[in-house]
JSON list of C-alpha atoms in Angstrom, two decimals:
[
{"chain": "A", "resi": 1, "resn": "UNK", "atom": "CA", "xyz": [97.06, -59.92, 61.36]},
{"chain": "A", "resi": 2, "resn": "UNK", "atom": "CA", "xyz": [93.81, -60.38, 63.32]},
{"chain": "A", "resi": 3, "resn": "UNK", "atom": "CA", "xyz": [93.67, -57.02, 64.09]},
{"chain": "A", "resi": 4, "resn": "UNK", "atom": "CA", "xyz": [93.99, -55.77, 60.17]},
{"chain": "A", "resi": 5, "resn": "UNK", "atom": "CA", "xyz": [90.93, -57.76, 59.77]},
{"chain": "A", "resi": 6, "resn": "UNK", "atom": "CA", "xyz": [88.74, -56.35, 62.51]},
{"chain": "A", "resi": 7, "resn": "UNK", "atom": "CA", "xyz": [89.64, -52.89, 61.33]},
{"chain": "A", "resi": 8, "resn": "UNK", "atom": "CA", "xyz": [89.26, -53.44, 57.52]},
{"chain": "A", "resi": 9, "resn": "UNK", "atom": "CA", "xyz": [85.27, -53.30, 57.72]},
{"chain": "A", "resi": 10, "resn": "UNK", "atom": "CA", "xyz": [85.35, -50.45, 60.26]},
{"chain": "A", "resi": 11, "resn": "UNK", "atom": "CA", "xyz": [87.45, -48.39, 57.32]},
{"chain": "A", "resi": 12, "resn": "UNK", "atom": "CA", "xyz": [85.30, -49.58, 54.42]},
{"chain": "A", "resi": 13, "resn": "UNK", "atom": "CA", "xyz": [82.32, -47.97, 56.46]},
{"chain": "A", "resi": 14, "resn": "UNK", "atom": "CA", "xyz": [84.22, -44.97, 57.38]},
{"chain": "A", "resi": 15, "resn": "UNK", "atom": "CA", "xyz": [85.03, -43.56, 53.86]},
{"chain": "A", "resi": 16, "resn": "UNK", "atom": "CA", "xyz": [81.86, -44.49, 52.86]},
{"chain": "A", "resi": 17, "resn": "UNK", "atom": "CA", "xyz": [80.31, -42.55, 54.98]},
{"chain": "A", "resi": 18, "resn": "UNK", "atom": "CA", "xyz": [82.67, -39.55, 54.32]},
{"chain": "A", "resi": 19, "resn": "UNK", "atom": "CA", "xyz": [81.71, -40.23, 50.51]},
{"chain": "A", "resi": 20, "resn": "UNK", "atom": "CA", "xyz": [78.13, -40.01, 50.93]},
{"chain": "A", "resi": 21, "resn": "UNK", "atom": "CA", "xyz": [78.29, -36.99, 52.89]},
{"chain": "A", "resi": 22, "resn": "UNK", "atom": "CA", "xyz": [80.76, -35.23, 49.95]},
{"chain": "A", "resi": 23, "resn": "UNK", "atom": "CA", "xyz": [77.99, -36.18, 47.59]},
{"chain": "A", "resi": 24, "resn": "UNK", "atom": "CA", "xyz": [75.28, -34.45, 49.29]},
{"chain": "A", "resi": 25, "resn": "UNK", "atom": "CA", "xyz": [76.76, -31.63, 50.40]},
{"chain": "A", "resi": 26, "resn": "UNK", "atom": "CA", "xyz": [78.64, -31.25, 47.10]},
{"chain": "A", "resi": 27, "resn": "UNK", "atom": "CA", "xyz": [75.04, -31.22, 45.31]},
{"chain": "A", "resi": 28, "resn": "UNK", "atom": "CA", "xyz": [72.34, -27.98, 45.72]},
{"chain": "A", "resi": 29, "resn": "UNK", "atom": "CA", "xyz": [68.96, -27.93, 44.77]},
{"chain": "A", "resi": 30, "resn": "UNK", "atom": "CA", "xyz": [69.74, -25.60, 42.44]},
{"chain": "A", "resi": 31, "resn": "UNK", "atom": "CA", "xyz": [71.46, -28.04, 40.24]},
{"chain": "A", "resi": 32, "resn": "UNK", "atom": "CA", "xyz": [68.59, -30.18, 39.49]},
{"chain": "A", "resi": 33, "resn": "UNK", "atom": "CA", "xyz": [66.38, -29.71, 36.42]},
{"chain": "A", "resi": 34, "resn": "UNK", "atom": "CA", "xyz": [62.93, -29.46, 37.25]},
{"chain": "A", "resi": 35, "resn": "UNK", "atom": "CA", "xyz": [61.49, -27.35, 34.57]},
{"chain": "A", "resi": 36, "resn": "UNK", "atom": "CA", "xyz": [58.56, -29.33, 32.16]},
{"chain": "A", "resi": 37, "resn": "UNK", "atom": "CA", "xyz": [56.62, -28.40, 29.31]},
{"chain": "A", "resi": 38, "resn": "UNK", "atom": "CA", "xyz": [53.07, -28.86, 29.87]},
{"chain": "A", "resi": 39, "resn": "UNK", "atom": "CA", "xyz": [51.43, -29.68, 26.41]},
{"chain": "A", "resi": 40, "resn": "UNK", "atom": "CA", "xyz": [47.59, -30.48, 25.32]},
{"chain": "A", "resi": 41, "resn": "UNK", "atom": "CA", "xyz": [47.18, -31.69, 21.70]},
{"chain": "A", "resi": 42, "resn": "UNK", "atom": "CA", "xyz": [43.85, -30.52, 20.59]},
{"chain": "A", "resi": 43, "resn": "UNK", "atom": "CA", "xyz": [41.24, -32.60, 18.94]},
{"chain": "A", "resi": 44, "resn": "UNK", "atom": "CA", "xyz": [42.23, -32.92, 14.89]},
{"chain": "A", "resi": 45, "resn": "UNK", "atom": "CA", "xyz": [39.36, -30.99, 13.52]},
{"chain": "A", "resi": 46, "resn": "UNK", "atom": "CA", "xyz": [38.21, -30.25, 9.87]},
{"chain": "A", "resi": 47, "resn": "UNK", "atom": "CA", "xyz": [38.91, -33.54, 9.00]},
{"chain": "A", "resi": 48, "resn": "UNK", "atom": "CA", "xyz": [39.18, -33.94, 5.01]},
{"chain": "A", "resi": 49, "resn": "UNK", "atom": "CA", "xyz": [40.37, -37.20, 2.90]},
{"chain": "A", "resi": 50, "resn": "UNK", "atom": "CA", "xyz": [43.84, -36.08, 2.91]},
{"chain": "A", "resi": 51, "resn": "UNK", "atom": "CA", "xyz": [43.92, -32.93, 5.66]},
{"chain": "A", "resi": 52, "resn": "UNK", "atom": "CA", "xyz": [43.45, -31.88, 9.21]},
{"chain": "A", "resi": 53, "resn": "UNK", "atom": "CA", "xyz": [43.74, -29.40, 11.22]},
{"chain": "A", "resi": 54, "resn": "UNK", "atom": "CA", "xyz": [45.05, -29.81, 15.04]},
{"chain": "A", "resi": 55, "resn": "UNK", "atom": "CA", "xyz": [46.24, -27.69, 17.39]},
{"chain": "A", "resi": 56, "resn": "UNK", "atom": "CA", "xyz": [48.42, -26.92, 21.04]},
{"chain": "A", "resi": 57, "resn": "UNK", "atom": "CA", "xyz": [47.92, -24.96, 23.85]},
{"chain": "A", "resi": 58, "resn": "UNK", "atom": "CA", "xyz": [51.40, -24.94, 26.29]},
{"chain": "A", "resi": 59, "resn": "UNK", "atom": "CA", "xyz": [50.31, -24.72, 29.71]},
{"chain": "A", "resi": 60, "resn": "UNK", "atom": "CA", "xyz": [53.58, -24.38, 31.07]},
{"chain": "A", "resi": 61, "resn": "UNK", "atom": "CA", "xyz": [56.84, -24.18, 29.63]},
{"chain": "A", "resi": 62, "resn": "UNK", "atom": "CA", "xyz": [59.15, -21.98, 32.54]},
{"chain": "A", "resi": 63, "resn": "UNK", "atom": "CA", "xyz": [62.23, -20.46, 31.31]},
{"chain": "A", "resi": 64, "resn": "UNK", "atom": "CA", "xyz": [62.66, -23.33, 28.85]},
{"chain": "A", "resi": 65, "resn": "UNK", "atom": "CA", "xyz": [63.71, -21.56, 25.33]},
{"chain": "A", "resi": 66, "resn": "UNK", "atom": "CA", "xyz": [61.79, -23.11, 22.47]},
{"chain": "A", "resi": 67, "resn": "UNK", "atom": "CA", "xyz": [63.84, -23.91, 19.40]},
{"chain": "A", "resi": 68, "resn": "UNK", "atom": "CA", "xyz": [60.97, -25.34, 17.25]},
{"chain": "A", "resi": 69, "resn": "UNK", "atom": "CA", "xyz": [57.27, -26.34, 18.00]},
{"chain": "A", "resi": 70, "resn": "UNK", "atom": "CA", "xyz": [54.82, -28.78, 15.71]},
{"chain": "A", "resi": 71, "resn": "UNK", "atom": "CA", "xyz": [52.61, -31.64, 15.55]},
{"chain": "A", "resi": 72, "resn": "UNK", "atom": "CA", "xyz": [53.86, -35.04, 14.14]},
{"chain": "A", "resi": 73, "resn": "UNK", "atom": "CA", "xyz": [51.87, -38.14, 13.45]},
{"chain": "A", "resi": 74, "resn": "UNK", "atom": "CA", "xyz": [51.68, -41.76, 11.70]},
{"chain": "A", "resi": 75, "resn": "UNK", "atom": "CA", "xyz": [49.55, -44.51, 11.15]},
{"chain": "A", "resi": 76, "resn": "UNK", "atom": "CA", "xyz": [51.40, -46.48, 14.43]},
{"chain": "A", "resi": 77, "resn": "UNK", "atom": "CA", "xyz": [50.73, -45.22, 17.82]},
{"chain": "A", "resi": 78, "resn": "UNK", "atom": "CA", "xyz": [53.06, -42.53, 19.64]},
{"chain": "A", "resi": 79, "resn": "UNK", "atom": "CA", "xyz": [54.90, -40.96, 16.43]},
{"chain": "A", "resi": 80, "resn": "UNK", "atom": "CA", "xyz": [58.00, -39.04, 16.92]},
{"chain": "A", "resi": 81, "resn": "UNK", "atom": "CA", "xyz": [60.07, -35.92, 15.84]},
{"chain": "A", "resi": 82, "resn": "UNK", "atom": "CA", "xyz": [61.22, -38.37, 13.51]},
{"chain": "A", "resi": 83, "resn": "UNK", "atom": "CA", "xyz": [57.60, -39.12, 11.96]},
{"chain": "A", "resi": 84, "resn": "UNK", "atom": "CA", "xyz": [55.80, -36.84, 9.40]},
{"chain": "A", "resi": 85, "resn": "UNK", "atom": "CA", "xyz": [55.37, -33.71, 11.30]},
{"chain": "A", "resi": 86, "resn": "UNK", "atom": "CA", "xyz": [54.69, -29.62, 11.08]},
{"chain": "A", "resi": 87, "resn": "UNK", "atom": "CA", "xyz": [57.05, -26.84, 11.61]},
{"chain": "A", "resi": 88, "resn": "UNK", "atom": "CA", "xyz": [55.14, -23.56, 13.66]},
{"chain": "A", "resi": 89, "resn": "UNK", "atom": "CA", "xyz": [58.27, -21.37, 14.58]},
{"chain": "A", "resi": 90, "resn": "UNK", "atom": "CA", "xyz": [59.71, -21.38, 18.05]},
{"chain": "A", "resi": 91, "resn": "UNK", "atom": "CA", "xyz": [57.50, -18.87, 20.65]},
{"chain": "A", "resi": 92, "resn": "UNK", "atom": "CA", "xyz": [55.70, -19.80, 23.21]},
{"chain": "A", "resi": 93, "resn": "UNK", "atom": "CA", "xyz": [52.38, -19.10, 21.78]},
{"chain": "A", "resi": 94, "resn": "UNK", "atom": "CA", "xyz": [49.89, -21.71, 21.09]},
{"chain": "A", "resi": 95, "resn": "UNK", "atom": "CA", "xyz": [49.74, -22.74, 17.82]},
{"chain": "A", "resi": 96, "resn": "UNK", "atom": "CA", "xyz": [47.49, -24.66, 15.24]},
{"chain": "A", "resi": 97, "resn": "UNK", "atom": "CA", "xyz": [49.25, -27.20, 11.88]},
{"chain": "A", "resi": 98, "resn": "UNK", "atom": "CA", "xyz": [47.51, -28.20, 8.98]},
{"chain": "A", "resi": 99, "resn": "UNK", "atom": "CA", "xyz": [48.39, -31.43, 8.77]},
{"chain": "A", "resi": 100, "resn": "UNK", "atom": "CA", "xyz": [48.96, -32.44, 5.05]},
{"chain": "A", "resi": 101, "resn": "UNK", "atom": "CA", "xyz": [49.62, -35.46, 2.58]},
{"chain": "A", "resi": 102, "resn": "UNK", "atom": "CA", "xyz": [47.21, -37.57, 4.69]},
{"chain": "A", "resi": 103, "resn": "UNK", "atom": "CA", "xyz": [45.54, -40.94, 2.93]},
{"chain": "A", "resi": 104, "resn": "UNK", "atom": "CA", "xyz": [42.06, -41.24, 3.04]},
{"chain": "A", "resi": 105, "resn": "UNK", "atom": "CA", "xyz": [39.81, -43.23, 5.00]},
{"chain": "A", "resi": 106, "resn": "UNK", "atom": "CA", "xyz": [43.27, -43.69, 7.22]},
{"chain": "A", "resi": 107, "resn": "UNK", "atom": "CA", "xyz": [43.58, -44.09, 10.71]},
{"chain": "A", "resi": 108, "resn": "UNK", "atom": "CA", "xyz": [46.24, -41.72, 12.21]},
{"chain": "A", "resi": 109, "resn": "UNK", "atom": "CA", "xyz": [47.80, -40.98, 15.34]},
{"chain": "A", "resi": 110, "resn": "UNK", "atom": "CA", "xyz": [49.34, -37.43, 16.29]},
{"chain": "A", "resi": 111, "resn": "UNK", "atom": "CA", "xyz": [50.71, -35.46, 19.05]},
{"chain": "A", "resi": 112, "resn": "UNK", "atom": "CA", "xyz": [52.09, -31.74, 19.80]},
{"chain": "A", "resi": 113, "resn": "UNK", "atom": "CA", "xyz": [56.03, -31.43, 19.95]},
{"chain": "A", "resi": 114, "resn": "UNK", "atom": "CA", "xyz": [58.01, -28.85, 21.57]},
{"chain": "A", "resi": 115, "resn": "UNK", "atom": "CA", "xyz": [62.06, -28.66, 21.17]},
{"chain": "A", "resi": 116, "resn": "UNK", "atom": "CA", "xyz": [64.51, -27.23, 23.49]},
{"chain": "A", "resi": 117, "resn": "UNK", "atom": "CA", "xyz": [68.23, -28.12, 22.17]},
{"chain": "A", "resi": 118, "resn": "UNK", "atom": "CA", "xyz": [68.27, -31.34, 22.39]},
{"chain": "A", "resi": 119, "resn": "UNK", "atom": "CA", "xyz": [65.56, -32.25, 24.91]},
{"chain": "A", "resi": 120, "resn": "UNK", "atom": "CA", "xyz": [61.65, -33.17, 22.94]},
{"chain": "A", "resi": 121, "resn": "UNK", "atom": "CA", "xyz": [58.44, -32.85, 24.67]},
{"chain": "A", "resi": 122, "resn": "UNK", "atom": "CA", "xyz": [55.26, -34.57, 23.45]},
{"chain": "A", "resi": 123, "resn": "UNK", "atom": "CA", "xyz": [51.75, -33.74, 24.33]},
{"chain": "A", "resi": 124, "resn": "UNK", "atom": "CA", "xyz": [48.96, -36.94, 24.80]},
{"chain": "A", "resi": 125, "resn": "UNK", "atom": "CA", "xyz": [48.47, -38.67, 21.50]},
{"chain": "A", "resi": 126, "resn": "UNK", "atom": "CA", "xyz": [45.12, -38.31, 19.84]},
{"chain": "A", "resi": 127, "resn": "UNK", "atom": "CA", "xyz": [43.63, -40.35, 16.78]},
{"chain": "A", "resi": 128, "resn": "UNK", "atom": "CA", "xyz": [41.34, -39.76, 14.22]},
{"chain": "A", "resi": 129, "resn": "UNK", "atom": "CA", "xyz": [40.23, -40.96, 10.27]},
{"chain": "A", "resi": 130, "resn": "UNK", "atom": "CA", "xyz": [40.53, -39.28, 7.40]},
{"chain": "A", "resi": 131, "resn": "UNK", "atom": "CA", "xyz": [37.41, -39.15, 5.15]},
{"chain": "A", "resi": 132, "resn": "UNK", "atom": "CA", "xyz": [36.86, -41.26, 2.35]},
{"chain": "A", "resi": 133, "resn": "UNK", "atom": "CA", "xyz": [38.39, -40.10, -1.06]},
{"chain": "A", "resi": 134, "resn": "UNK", "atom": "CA", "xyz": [35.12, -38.25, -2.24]},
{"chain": "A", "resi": 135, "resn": "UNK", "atom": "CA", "xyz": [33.87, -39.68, -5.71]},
{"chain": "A", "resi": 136, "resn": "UNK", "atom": "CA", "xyz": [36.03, -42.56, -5.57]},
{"chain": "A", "resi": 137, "resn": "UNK", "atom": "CA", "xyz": [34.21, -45.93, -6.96]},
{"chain": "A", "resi": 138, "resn": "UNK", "atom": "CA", "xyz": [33.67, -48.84, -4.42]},
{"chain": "A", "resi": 139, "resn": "UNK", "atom": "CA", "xyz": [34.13, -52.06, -5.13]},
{"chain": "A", "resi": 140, "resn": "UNK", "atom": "CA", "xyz": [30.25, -53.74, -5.09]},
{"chain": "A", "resi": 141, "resn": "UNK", "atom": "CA", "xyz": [29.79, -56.04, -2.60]},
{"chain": "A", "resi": 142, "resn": "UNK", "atom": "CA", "xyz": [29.03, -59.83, -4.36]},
{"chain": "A", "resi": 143, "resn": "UNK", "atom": "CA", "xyz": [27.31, -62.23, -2.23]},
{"chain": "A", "resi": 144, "resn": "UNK", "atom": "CA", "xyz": [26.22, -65.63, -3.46]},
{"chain": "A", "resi": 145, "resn": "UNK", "atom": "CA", "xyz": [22.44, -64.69, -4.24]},
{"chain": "A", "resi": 146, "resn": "UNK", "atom": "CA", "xyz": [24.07, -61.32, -6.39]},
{"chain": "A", "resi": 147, "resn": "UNK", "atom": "CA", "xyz": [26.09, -64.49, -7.95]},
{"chain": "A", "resi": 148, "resn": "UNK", "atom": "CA", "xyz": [22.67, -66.60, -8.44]},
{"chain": "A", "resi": 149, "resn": "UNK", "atom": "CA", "xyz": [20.59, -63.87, -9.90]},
{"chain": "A", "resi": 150, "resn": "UNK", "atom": "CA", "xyz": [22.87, -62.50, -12.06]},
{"chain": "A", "resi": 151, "resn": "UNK", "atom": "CA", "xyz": [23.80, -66.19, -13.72]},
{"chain": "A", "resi": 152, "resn": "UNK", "atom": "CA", "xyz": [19.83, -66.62, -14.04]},
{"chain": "A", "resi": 153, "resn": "UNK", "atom": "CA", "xyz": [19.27, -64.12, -16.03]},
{"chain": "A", "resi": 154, "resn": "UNK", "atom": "CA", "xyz": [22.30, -64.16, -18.41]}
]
C-alpha cells in the first residue's frame, strides 16, 4: 500500500508533463490572432449647434475584411456600436461622418468604429461642445441689486 502512495505523485507529475508538452506542440504560431486595427479619430471640426464633422484615418488594418466603418458618440464617455453612430461603407479608406441630431451647447464624446464579423474596434475617444442654439433667448441673470432697483422704481 506504501508503495501506491510513493508512486501516486510521481504519476500525477508524469502525465502532466506529457499534457503540457501535447499542448504546445499541438499549438503553431500560426494559430494565434495577431492582426489589429490601428484607428485615429480626428478632431470633430465644423462644430454647429446641432452638427459636426469628424473623421478616421486606419493606420493599419492587415488582412482584416471590414464589414462596416463609422463614428459613434454620446453625452457619457466611451460610447459604443450601440450609441448614436454613422454608417461610411466597409473599405479600407479613411473616411469622414457628419455627425447629426446633436443638442446644442452639449458636451459629447465620440470615437471611430471599425467592424469585422463580430469583432469592433474603437479609435481614442475625443470630446467636444456643440454651439449654442443661435438666436435662442437667455434667461437674464437677476441678482439682488437687479431685484432692488427694479422694486425702486416701480
Amino acid at each position: 500500500m506504501k508503495r501506491y502512495n510513493i508512486l501516486n505523485p510521481f504519476i500525477k507529475l508524469t502525465i502532466g508533463v506529457i499534457t503540457l508538452i501535447a499542448i504546445f506542440v499541438g499549438c503553431s504560431t500560426k494559430d494565434i490572432v495577431t492582426e489589429n486595427v490601428d484607428l485615429v479619430t480626428s478632431p470633430a471640426d465644423s462644430i454647429t449647434d446641432t452638427t459636426a464633422i469628424c473623421g478616421c484615418t486606419i493606420k493599419e488594418s492587415g488582412s482584416i475584411k471590414f464589414t462596416g466603418k463609422g463614428i459613434c458618440w454620446d453625452t457619457v464617455e466611451y460610447p459604443t456600436y450601440s450609441s448614436f453612430k454613422t454608417s461610411e461603407g466597409s473599405t479600407k479608406d479613411n473616411f469622414t461622418s457628419k455627425l447629426k441630431g446633436l443638442k446644442p451647447a452639449t458636451v459629447y464624446y465620440a470615437r471611430a468604429y471599425v467592424l469585422s464579423g463580430e469583432k469592433i474596434w474603437y479609435g481614442q475617444l475625443i470630446t467636444f461642445t456643440t454651439n449654442e442654439r443661435k438666436g435662442s433667448i437667455k434667461e437674464p441673470k437677476v441678482s439682488l441689486k437687479t431685484q432692488i432697483l427694479h422694486t425702486t422704481f416701480v
